[in-house]
PDB file of C-alpha atoms in Angstrom:
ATOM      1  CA  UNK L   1     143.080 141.359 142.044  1.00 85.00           C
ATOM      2  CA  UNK L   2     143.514 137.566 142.101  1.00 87.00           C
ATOM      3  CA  UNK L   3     140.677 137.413 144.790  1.00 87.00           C
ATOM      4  CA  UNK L   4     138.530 139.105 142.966  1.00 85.00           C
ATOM      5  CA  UNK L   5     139.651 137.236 139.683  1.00 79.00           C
ATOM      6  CA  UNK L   6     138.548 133.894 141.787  1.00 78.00           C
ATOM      7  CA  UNK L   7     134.898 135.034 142.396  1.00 78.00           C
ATOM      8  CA  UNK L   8     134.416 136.115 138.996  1.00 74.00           C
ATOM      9  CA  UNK L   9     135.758 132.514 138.002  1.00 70.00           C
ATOM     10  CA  UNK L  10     133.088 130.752 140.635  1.00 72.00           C
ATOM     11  CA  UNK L  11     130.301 132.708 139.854  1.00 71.00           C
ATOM     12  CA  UNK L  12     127.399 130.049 138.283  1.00 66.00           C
ATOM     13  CA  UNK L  13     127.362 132.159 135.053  1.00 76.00           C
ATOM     14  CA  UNK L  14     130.634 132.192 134.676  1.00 74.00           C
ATOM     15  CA  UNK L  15     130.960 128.083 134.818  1.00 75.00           C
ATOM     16  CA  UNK L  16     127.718 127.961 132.796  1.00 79.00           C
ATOM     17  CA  UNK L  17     128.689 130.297 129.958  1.00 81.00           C
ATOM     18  CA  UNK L  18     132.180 127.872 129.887  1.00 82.00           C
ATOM     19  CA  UNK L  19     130.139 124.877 129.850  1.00 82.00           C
ATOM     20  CA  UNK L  20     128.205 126.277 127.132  1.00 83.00           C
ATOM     21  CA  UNK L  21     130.999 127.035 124.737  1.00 88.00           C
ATOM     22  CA  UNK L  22     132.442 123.994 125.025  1.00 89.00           C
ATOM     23  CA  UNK L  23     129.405 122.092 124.373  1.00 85.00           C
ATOM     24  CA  UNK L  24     128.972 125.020 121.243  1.00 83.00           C
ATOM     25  CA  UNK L  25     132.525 124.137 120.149  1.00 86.00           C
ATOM     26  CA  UNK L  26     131.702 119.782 120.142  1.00 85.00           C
ATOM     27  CA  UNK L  27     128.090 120.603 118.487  1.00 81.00           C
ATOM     28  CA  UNK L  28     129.665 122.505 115.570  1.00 81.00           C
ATOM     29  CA  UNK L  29     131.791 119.668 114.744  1.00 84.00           C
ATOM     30  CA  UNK L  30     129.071 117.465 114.400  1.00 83.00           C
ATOM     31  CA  UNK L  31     126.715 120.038 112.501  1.00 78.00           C
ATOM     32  CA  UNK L  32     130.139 120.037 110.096  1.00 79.00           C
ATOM     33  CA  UNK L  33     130.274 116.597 109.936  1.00 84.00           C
ATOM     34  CA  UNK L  34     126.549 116.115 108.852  1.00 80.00           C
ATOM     35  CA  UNK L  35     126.807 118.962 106.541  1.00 76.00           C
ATOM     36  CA  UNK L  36     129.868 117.431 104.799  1.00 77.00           C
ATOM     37  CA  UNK L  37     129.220 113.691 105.228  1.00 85.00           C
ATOM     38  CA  UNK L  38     125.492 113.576 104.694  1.00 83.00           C
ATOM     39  CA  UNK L  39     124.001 116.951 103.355  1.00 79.00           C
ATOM     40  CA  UNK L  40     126.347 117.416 100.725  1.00 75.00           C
ATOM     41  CA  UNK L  41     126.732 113.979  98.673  1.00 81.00           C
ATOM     42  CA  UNK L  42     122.849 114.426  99.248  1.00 83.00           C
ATOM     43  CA  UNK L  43     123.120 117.814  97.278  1.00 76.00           C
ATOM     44  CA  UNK L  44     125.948 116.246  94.810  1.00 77.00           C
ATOM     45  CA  UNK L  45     123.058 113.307  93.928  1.00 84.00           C
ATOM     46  CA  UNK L  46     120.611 116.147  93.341  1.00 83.00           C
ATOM     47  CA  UNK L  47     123.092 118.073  91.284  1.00 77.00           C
ATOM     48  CA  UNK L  48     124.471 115.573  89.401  1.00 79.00           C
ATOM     49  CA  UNK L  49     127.479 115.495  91.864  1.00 72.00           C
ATOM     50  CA  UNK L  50     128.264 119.272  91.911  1.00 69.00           C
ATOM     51  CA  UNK L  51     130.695 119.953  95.363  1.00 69.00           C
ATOM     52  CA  UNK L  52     129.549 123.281  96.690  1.00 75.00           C
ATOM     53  CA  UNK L  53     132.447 123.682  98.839  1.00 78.00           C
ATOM     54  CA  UNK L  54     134.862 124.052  95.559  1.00 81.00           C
ATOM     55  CA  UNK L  55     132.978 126.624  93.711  1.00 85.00           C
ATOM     56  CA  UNK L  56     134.468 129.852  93.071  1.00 87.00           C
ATOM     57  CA  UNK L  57     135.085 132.562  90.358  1.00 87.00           C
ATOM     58  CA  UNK L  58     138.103 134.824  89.922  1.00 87.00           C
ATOM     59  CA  UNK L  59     138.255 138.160  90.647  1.00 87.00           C
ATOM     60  CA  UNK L  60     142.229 138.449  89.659  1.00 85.00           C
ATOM     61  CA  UNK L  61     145.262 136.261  89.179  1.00 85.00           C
ATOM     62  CA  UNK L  62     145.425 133.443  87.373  1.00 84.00           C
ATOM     63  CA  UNK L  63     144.304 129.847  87.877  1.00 85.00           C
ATOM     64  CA  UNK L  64     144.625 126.408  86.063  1.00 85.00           C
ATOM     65  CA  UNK L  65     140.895 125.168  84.982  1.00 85.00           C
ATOM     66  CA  UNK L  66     139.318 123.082  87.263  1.00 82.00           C
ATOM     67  CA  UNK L  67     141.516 123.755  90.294  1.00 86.00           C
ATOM     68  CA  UNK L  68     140.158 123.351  93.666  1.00 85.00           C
ATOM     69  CA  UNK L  69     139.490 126.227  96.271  1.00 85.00           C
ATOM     70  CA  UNK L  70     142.229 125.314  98.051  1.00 86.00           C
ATOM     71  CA  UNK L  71     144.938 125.702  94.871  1.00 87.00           C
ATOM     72  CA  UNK L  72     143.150 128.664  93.711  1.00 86.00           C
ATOM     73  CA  UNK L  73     143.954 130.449  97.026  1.00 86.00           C
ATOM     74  CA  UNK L  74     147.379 128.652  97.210  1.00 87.00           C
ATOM     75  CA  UNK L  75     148.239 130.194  93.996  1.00 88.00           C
ATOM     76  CA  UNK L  76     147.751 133.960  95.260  1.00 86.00           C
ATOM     77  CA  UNK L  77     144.425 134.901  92.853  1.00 87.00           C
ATOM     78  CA  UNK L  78     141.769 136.551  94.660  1.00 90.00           C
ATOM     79  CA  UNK L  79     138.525 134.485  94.877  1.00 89.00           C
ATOM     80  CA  UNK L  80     135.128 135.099  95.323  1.00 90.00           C
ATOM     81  CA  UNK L  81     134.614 131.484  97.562  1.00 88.00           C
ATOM     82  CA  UNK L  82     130.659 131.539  97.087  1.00 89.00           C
ATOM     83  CA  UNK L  83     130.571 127.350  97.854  1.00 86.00           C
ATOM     84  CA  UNK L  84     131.926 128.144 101.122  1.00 85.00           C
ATOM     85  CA  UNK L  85     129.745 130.588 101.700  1.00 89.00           C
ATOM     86  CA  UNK L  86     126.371 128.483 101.475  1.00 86.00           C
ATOM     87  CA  UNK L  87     128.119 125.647 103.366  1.00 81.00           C
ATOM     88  CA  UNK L  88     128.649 128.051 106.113  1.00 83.00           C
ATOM     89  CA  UNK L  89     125.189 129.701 105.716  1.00 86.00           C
ATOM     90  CA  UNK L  90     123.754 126.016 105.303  1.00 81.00           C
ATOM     91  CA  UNK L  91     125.891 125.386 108.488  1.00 77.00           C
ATOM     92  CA  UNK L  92     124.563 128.068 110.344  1.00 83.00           C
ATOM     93  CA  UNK L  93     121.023 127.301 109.362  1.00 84.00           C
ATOM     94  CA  UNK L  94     121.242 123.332 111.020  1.00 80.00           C
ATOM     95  CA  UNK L  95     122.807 124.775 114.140  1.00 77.00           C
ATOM     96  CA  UNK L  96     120.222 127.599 114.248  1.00 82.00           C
ATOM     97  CA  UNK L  97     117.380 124.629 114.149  1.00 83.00           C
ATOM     98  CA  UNK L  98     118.785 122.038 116.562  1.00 78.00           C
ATOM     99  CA  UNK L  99     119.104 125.039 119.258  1.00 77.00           C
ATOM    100  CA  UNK L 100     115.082 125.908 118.493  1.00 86.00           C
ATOM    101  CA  UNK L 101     114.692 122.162 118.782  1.00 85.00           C
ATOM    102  CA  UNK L 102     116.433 121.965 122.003  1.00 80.00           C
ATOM    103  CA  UNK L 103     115.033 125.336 123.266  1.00 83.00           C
ATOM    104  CA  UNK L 104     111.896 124.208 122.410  1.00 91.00           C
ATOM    105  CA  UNK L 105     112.178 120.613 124.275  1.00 89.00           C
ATOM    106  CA  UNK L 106     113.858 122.518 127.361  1.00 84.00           C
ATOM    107  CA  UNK L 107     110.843 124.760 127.460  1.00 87.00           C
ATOM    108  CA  UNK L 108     108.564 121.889 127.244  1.00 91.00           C
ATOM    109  CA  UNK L 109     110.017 119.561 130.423  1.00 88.00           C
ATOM    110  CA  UNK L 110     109.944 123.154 132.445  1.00 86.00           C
ATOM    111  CA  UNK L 111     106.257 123.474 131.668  1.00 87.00           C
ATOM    112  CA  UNK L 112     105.947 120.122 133.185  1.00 86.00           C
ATOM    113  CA  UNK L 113     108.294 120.033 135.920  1.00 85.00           C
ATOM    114  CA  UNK L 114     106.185 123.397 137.255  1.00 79.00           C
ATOM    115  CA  UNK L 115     103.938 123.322 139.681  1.00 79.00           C
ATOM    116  CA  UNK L 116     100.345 123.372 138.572  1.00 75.00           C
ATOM    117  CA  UNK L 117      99.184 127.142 139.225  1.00 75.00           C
ATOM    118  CA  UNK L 118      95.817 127.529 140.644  1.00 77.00           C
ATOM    119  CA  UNK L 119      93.123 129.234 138.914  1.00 76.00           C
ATOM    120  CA  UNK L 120      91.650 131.971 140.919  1.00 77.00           C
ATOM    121  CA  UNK L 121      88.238 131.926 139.963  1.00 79.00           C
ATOM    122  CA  UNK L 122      86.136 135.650 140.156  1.00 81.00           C
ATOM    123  CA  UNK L 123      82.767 135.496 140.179  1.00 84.00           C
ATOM    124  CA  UNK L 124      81.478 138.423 138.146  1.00 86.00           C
ATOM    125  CA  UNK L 125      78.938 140.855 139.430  1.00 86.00           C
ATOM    126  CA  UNK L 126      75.534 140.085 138.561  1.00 90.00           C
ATOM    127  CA  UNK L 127      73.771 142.787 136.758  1.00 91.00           C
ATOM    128  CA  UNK L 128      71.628 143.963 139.677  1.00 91.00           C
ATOM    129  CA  UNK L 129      74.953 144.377 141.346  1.00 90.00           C
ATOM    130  CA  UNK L 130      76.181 146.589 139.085  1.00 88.00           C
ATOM    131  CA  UNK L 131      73.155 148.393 138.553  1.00 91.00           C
ATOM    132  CA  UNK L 132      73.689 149.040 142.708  1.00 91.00           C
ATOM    133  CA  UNK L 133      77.365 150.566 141.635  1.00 89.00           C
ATOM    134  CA  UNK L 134      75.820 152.826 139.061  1.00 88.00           C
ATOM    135  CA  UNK L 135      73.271 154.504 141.050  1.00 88.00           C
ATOM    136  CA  UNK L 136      75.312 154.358 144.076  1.00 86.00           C
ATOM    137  CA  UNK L 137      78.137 156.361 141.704  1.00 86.00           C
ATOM    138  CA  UNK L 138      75.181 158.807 140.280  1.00 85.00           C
ATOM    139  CA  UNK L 139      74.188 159.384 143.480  1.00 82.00           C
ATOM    140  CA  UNK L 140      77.597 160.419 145.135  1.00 78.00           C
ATOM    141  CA  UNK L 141      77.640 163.121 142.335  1.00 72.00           C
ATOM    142  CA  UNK L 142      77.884 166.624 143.275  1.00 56.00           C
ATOM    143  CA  UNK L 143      78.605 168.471 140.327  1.00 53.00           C
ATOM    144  CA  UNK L 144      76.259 168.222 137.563  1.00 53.00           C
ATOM    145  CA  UNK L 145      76.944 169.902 134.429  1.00 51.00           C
ATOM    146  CA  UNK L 146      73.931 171.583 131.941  1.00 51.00           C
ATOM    147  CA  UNK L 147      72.995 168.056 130.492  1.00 54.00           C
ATOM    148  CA  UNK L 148      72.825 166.626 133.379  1.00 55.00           C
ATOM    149  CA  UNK L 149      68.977 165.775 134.961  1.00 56.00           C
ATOM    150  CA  UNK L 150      68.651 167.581 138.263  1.00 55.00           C
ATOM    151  CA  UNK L 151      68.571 165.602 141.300  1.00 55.00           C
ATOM    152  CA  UNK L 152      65.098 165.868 142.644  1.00 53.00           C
TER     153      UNK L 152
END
């Protein structure tokens, strides 16, 4: 079992999916960061300084006007956290465009780091050519139905 555990561990996709996470894990804190440090006092200055992250409404229990999310949930009342949810769909939406960004870029140095295919070029059949096929076709016909003209 521990042989086999040590070639699943050295497989490539097993060291690339790892890689990957951890690069995942270090790009979500900065796609927090620029959410919280530059997208929303950009969205407070368009709001007139509204903080997304501590709105809420709620659903039961009681708390003191004007408490933050974090005291609300502190003080046991069940809250519907709908700040937190755009920051985390707002969230979601930066890290979805920096991977098409970076997809896109990958894609475009592979396109250029390939090989130049060659074009096979065809030449097409000039018309008396496949006039040639036709009749050659008609005349390897041997069963010729009542619409058909009669060989003669």
């Amino acid at each position: 079992m521990i042989r086999e555990f040590r070639e699943f561990i050295a497989r490539g996709n097993v060291i690339d999916l790892a890689v990957g996470i951890i690069i995942g894990a270090a790009f979500t804190a900065i796609v927090n960061s620029v959410v919280a440090d530059l997208i929303n006092p950009i969205l407070g200055l368009l709001t007139g300084g509204v903080d997304f992250t501590n709105k809420y409404l709620v659903l039961s229990g009681t708390v003191p006007d004007g408490a933050s999310l974090a005291a609300a949930r502190d003080s046991g009342a069940a809250v519907f956290a709908y700040g937190s949810f755009l920051m985390a769909v707002l969230n979601f939406l930066i890290i979805a465009w920096a991977v098409f960004l970076l997809v896109k870029a990958v894609n475009r140095l592979q396109r250029m780091a390939a090989p130049p295919k060659e074009e096979v070029v065809v030449a097409a059949p000039t018309q008396e050519e496949l006039l040639a096929q036709i009749r050659d076709l008609l005349a390897d016909r041997t069963i010729w139905d009542d619409r058909a003209v009669p060989r003669a």
